């Protein structure tokens, strides 16, 4: 695992992949699934997450002001789904899912080392939106498994994308965009049909 610039780390969530949210207070750790997260700012590097107010992660996060987003790959689909459908106040999901953890570099919550990337975050602001709380947070450190990341996820990274209910998909192939010529610069081609 290597540390990368927090700004570059924001690319870990550009694809809309699901993350595992790690929160911790007074030795109590919870891991829950988050599928509503997004980059907010490059300078400073910031992201936003949306949580249900009644969940344990929200309680721990409001008290500690710090969290880690760990990015699972497709091999963790069962664990990811479980963490999103079971409450942490009645069980220790880290133990139940047999997650390996390690200390973060700059925040108190733990990294779920089974995952391929990690964003360590400090909460800046909290906003109520409908039935959710939105956390605007600064990325203070970013770590990634280098076999999966080349200035962004590479072909080895099979990130998970939640489609609703118990359905997920993985990221598809990677396409490199090219700047197309302006219409007046295109050659005269015969019609296709």
Tab-separated table of C-alpha atoms in Angstrom:
chain	number	residue	atom	x	y	z
A	1	UNK	CA	0.000	0.000	0.000
A	2	UNK	CA	1.340	3.444	-0.911
A	3	UNK	CA	0.369	6.927	0.168
A	4	UNK	CA	-0.717	9.279	-2.616
A	5	UNK	CA	-1.650	12.949	-2.771
A	6	UNK	CA	-5.156	13.515	-1.303
A	7	UNK	CA	-6.202	15.339	-4.489
A	8	UNK	CA	-5.263	12.277	-6.552
A	9	UNK	CA	-7.076	10.165	-3.964
A	10	UNK	CA	-10.385	11.803	-4.893
A	11	UNK	CA	-10.196	9.824	-8.143
A	12	UNK	CA	-10.972	6.730	-6.082
A	13	UNK	CA	-14.618	7.832	-5.845
A	14	UNK	CA	-14.957	9.489	-9.284
A	15	UNK	CA	-16.445	6.289	-10.679
A	16	UNK	CA	-19.296	6.272	-8.157
A	17	UNK	CA	-18.138	3.078	-6.494
A	18	UNK	CA	-19.419	1.865	-3.141
A	19	UNK	CA	-17.214	2.461	-0.095
A	20	UNK	CA	-16.954	1.111	3.406
A	21	UNK	CA	-17.201	3.871	6.005
A	22	UNK	CA	-15.105	3.277	9.114
A	23	UNK	CA	-15.915	5.308	12.225
A	24	UNK	CA	-14.444	4.992	15.711
A	25	UNK	CA	-14.862	6.471	19.173
A	26	UNK	CA	-13.483	5.268	22.512
A	27	UNK	CA	-12.443	1.889	21.099
A	28	UNK	CA	-15.817	1.266	19.388
A	29	UNK	CA	-15.413	0.786	15.619
A	30	UNK	CA	-18.218	0.514	13.091
A	31	UNK	CA	-18.088	-0.220	9.377
A	32	UNK	CA	-21.050	0.592	7.163
A	33	UNK	CA	-21.607	0.744	3.424
A	34	UNK	CA	-21.888	4.114	1.686
A	35	UNK	CA	-22.978	4.453	-1.918
A	36	UNK	CA	-23.769	8.176	-1.837
A	37	UNK	CA	-20.413	9.948	-1.868
A	38	UNK	CA	-18.843	12.476	-4.205
A	39	UNK	CA	-15.830	14.750	-4.703
A	40	UNK	CA	-16.615	18.349	-3.675
A	41	UNK	CA	-13.420	20.369	-4.113
A	42	UNK	CA	-9.871	20.049	-5.403
A	43	UNK	CA	-8.351	22.856	-3.328
A	44	UNK	CA	-8.585	21.779	-0.597
A	45	UNK	CA	-9.391	18.164	-1.526
A	46	UNK	CA	-12.880	17.549	-0.141
A	47	UNK	CA	-15.613	14.970	-0.516
A	48	UNK	CA	-19.171	14.563	0.675
A	49	UNK	CA	-21.059	11.574	2.069
A	50	UNK	CA	-24.746	11.149	2.850
A	51	UNK	CA	-25.855	9.156	5.917
A	52	UNK	CA	-29.077	8.155	7.639
A	53	UNK	CA	-29.267	10.091	10.939
A	54	UNK	CA	-30.305	7.015	12.957
A	55	UNK	CA	-27.295	4.815	12.095
A	56	UNK	CA	-24.431	4.091	14.506
A	57	UNK	CA	-21.880	5.446	12.013
A	58	UNK	CA	-23.630	8.807	12.125
A	59	UNK	CA	-23.503	8.832	15.935
A	60	UNK	CA	-19.785	7.946	16.033
A	61	UNK	CA	-18.983	10.391	13.243
A	62	UNK	CA	-20.766	13.315	14.877
A	63	UNK	CA	-18.800	12.704	18.072
A	64	UNK	CA	-15.357	12.052	16.533
A	65	UNK	CA	-15.459	14.258	13.420
A	66	UNK	CA	-13.297	11.783	11.470
A	67	UNK	CA	-13.807	8.782	9.207
A	68	UNK	CA	-12.139	6.567	6.635
A	69	UNK	CA	-13.682	5.595	3.306
A	70	UNK	CA	-12.215	2.262	2.209
A	71	UNK	CA	-12.905	1.142	-1.361
A	72	UNK	CA	-13.746	-2.582	-1.665
A	73	UNK	CA	-13.385	-4.589	-4.839
A	74	UNK	CA	-15.741	-7.259	-6.167
A	75	UNK	CA	-14.207	-9.941	-3.932
A	76	UNK	CA	-15.872	-8.186	-0.957
A	77	UNK	CA	-19.418	-8.030	-2.356
A	78	UNK	CA	-20.940	-10.184	0.427
A	79	UNK	CA	-19.194	-8.240	3.198
A	80	UNK	CA	-20.049	-4.899	1.593
A	81	UNK	CA	-23.726	-5.803	1.290
A	82	UNK	CA	-23.828	-7.160	4.839
A	83	UNK	CA	-22.354	-3.950	6.277
A	84	UNK	CA	-25.031	-1.956	4.465
A	85	UNK	CA	-27.922	-4.075	5.693
A	86	UNK	CA	-27.004	-4.766	9.330
A	87	UNK	CA	-26.785	-2.321	12.216
A	88	UNK	CA	-23.539	-1.889	14.102
A	89	UNK	CA	-25.112	-1.150	17.481
A	90	UNK	CA	-26.101	-4.816	17.898
A	91	UNK	CA	-22.904	-6.487	16.626
A	92	UNK	CA	-19.244	-5.911	15.842
A	93	UNK	CA	-19.239	-5.981	12.037
A	94	UNK	CA	-15.434	-5.837	11.882
A	95	UNK	CA	-15.298	-9.135	13.771
A	96	UNK	CA	-18.334	-10.662	11.996
A	97	UNK	CA	-16.880	-9.929	8.544
A	98	UNK	CA	-13.340	-10.876	9.621
A	99	UNK	CA	-12.022	-7.574	8.297
A	100	UNK	CA	-8.326	-6.935	8.704
A	101	UNK	CA	-7.691	-3.439	10.034
A	102	UNK	CA	-4.779	-1.142	10.688
A	103	UNK	CA	-4.263	2.314	12.123
A	104	UNK	CA	-4.834	5.197	9.763
A	105	UNK	CA	-2.061	7.721	9.149
A	106	UNK	CA	-3.859	10.887	10.283
A	107	UNK	CA	-7.269	10.023	11.765
A	108	UNK	CA	-8.503	7.755	14.571
A	109	UNK	CA	-10.847	5.414	12.602
A	110	UNK	CA	-9.229	2.250	11.242
A	111	UNK	CA	-8.478	1.262	7.651
A	112	UNK	CA	-10.173	-1.902	6.380
A	113	UNK	CA	-7.067	-3.372	4.769
A	114	UNK	CA	-9.046	-5.953	2.768
A	115	UNK	CA	-9.912	-2.969	0.522
A	116	UNK	CA	-7.900	-1.544	-2.395
A	117	UNK	CA	-7.988	2.140	-1.445
A	118	UNK	CA	-8.543	4.431	1.539
A	119	UNK	CA	-9.445	8.088	2.055
A	120	UNK	CA	-8.869	9.479	5.546
A	121	UNK	CA	-11.226	12.390	6.189
A	122	UNK	CA	-11.961	15.141	8.709
A	123	UNK	CA	-15.484	16.593	8.818
A	124	UNK	CA	-15.736	20.308	8.020
A	125	UNK	CA	-19.523	20.825	7.921
A	126	UNK	CA	-22.739	18.833	8.334
A	127	UNK	CA	-25.942	19.723	6.476
A	128	UNK	CA	-29.420	18.199	6.873
A	129	UNK	CA	-31.042	17.308	3.530
A	130	UNK	CA	-34.449	15.652	3.710
A	131	UNK	CA	-34.035	12.354	5.545
A	132	UNK	CA	-30.207	12.394	5.350
A	133	UNK	CA	-27.224	14.214	6.830
A	134	UNK	CA	-24.582	15.361	4.356
A	135	UNK	CA	-20.993	15.528	5.612
A	136	UNK	CA	-18.625	17.869	3.754
A	137	UNK	CA	-15.167	16.597	4.674
A	138	UNK	CA	-11.536	17.273	3.897
A	139	UNK	CA	-9.367	14.406	2.640
A	140	UNK	CA	-6.279	14.478	4.871
A	141	UNK	CA	-4.583	11.304	3.589
A	142	UNK	CA	-5.040	8.802	0.767
A	143	UNK	CA	-3.602	5.297	0.429
A	144	UNK	CA	-3.991	2.801	-2.376
A	145	UNK	CA	-2.843	-0.647	-3.416
A	146	UNK	CA	-0.515	0.301	-6.266
A	147	UNK	CA	-1.423	-2.735	-8.418
A	148	UNK	CA	-4.887	-1.186	-8.863
A	149	UNK	CA	-4.166	2.521	-9.354
A	150	UNK	CA	-2.327	4.464	-12.093
A	151	UNK	CA	-3.445	8.084	-11.596
A	152	UNK	CA	-6.902	6.519	-11.241
A	153	UNK	CA	-8.288	2.991	-11.070
A	154	UNK	CA	-6.771	0.697	-13.689
A	155	UNK	CA	-8.113	-2.482	-15.339
A	156	UNK	CA	-7.233	-4.555	-12.247
A	157	UNK	CA	-9.657	-2.606	-10.035
A	158	UNK	CA	-13.111	-4.194	-10.052
A	159	UNK	CA	-14.920	-1.630	-7.915
A	160	UNK	CA	-18.513	-2.242	-6.829
A	161	UNK	CA	-21.454	-0.068	-7.875
A	162	UNK	CA	-24.757	-0.380	-6.003
A	163	UNK	CA	-27.815	-0.569	-8.263
A	164	UNK	CA	-30.353	-0.751	-5.428
A	165	UNK	CA	-31.575	-3.600	-3.240
A	166	UNK	CA	-29.162	-6.516	-3.450
A	167	UNK	CA	-27.899	-5.711	-6.976
A	168	UNK	CA	-24.387	-4.502	-7.762
A	169	UNK	CA	-22.235	-4.218	-10.849
A	170	UNK	CA	-18.503	-3.899	-11.306
A	171	UNK	CA	-16.674	-1.235	-13.259
A	172	UNK	CA	-16.322	-1.960	-16.953
A	173	UNK	CA	-13.323	-1.474	-19.175
A	174	UNK	CA	-11.364	1.758	-19.282
A	175	UNK	CA	-11.741	4.066	-22.280
A	176	UNK	CA	-9.347	6.905	-23.047
A	177	UNK	CA	-11.166	9.946	-24.436
A	178	UNK	CA	-9.670	11.770	-27.406
A	179	UNK	CA	-10.489	15.271	-28.568
A	180	UNK	CA	-12.484	14.862	-31.758
A	181	UNK	CA	-11.849	17.235	-34.656
A	182	UNK	CA	-14.342	19.982	-35.360
A	183	UNK	CA	-16.882	19.078	-38.088
A	184	UNK	CA	-15.172	21.338	-40.648
A	185	UNK	CA	-11.882	19.506	-39.970
A	186	UNK	CA	-13.301	16.021	-40.554
A	187	UNK	CA	-12.666	14.329	-43.894
A	188	UNK	CA	-15.576	13.762	-46.262
A	189	UNK	CA	-16.681	10.237	-45.521
A	190	UNK	CA	-19.333	8.310	-47.404
A	191	UNK	CA	-22.683	8.005	-45.570
A	192	UNK	CA	-23.025	4.958	-43.344
A	193	UNK	CA	-26.587	4.151	-44.445
